CSV table of C-alpha atoms in Angstrom, one decimal:
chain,number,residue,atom,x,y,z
A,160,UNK,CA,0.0,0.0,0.0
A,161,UNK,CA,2.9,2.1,0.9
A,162,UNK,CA,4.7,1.8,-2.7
A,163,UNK,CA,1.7,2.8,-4.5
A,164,UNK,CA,0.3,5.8,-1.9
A,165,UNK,CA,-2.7,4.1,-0.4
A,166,UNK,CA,-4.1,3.5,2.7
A,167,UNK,CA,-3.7,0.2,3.9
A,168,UNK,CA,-7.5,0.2,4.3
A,169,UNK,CA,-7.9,1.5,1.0
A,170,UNK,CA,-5.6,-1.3,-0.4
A,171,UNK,CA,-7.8,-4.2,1.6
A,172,UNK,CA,-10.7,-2.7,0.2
A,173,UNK,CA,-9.6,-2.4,-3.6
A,174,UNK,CA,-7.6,-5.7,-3.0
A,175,UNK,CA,-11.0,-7.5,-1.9
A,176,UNK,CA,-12.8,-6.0,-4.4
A,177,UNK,CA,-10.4,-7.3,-7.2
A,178,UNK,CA,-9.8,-10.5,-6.0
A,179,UNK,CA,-12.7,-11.6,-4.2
A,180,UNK,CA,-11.0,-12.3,-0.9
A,181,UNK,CA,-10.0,-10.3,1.9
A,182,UNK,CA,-5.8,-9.5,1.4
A,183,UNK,CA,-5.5,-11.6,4.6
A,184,UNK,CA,-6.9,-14.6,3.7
A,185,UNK,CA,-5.5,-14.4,-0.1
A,186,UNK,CA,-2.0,-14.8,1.8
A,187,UNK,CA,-3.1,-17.5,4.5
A,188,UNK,CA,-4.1,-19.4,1.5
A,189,UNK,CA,-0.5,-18.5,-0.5
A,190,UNK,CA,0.8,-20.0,2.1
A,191,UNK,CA,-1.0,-22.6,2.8
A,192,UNK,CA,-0.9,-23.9,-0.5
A,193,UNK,CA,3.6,-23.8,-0.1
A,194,UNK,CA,3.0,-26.1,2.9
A,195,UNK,CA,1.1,-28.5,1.2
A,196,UNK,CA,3.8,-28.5,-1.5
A,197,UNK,CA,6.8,-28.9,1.1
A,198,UNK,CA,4.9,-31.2,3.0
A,199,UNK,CA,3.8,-33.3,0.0
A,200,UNK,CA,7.5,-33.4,-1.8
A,201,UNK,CA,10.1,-32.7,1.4
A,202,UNK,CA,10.7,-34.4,4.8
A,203,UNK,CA,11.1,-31.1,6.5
A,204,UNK,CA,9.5,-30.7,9.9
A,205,UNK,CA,5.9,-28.8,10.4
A,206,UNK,CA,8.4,-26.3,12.5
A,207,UNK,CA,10.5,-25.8,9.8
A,208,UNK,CA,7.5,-25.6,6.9
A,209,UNK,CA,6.0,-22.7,9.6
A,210,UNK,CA,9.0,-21.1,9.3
A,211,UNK,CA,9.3,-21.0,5.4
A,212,UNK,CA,5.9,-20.0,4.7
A,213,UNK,CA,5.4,-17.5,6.8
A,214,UNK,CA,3.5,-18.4,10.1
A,215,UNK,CA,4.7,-16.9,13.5
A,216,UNK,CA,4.7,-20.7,15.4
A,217,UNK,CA,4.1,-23.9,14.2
A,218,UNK,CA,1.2,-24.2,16.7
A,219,UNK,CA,-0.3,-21.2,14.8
A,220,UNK,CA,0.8,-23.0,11.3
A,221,UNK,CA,-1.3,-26.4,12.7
A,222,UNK,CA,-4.3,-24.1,13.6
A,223,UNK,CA,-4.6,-22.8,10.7
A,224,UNK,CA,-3.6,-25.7,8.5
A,225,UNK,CA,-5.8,-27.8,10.1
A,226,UNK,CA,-9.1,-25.5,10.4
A,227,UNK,CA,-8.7,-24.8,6.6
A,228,UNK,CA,-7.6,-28.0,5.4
A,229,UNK,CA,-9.8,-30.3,7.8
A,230,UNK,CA,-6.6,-32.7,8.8
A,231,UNK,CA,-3.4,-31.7,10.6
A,232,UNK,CA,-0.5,-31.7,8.3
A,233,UNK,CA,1.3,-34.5,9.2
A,234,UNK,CA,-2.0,-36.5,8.7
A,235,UNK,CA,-2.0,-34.3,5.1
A,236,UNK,CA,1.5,-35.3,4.6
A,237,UNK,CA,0.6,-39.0,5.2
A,238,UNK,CA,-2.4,-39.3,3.1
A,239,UNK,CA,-0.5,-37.9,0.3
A,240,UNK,CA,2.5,-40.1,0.6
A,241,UNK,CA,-0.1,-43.4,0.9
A,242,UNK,CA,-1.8,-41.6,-2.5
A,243,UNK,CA,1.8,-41.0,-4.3
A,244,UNK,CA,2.8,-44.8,-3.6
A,245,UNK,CA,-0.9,-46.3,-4.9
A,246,UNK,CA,-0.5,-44.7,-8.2
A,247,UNK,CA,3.1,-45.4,-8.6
């Protein structure tokens, strides 16, 4: 918002209104969608995925991972390895 002289307000508003989501959850999802990625191809730790995409704890990354994705991420990360090694 800075960079182009708005309001952060302002910016929200025009952001929503372009997008169709709120700025906030636009990046939640952003990042949401990394973790799946990293948890899905890496063996890297849900501490250290929280700390790549962005979230302040991993307690807040399992939170919000799970209330979004409706499974914690190591369950995520498990269903999607047993998935990988059916089709392969």
């Amino acid at each position: 918002a800075n960079q182009v002289g708005l309001s952060s307000t302002y910016f929200s508003e025009l952001f929503k209104k372009e997008m169709g989501v709120g700025l906030n959850s636009y990046i939640v999802g952003k990042r949401l969608e990394r973790a799946k990625s990293l948890l899905s191809s890496t063996n890297l730790s849900s501490k250290d995925i929280a700390a790549q995409t962005g979230f302040s704890s991993p307690s807040y990354f399992n939170r919000v991972f799970t209330k979004q994705e409706g499974i914690t991420p190591g369950s995520y990360r498990k269903k999607r390895k047993s998935e990988k090694s059916a089709i392969t």
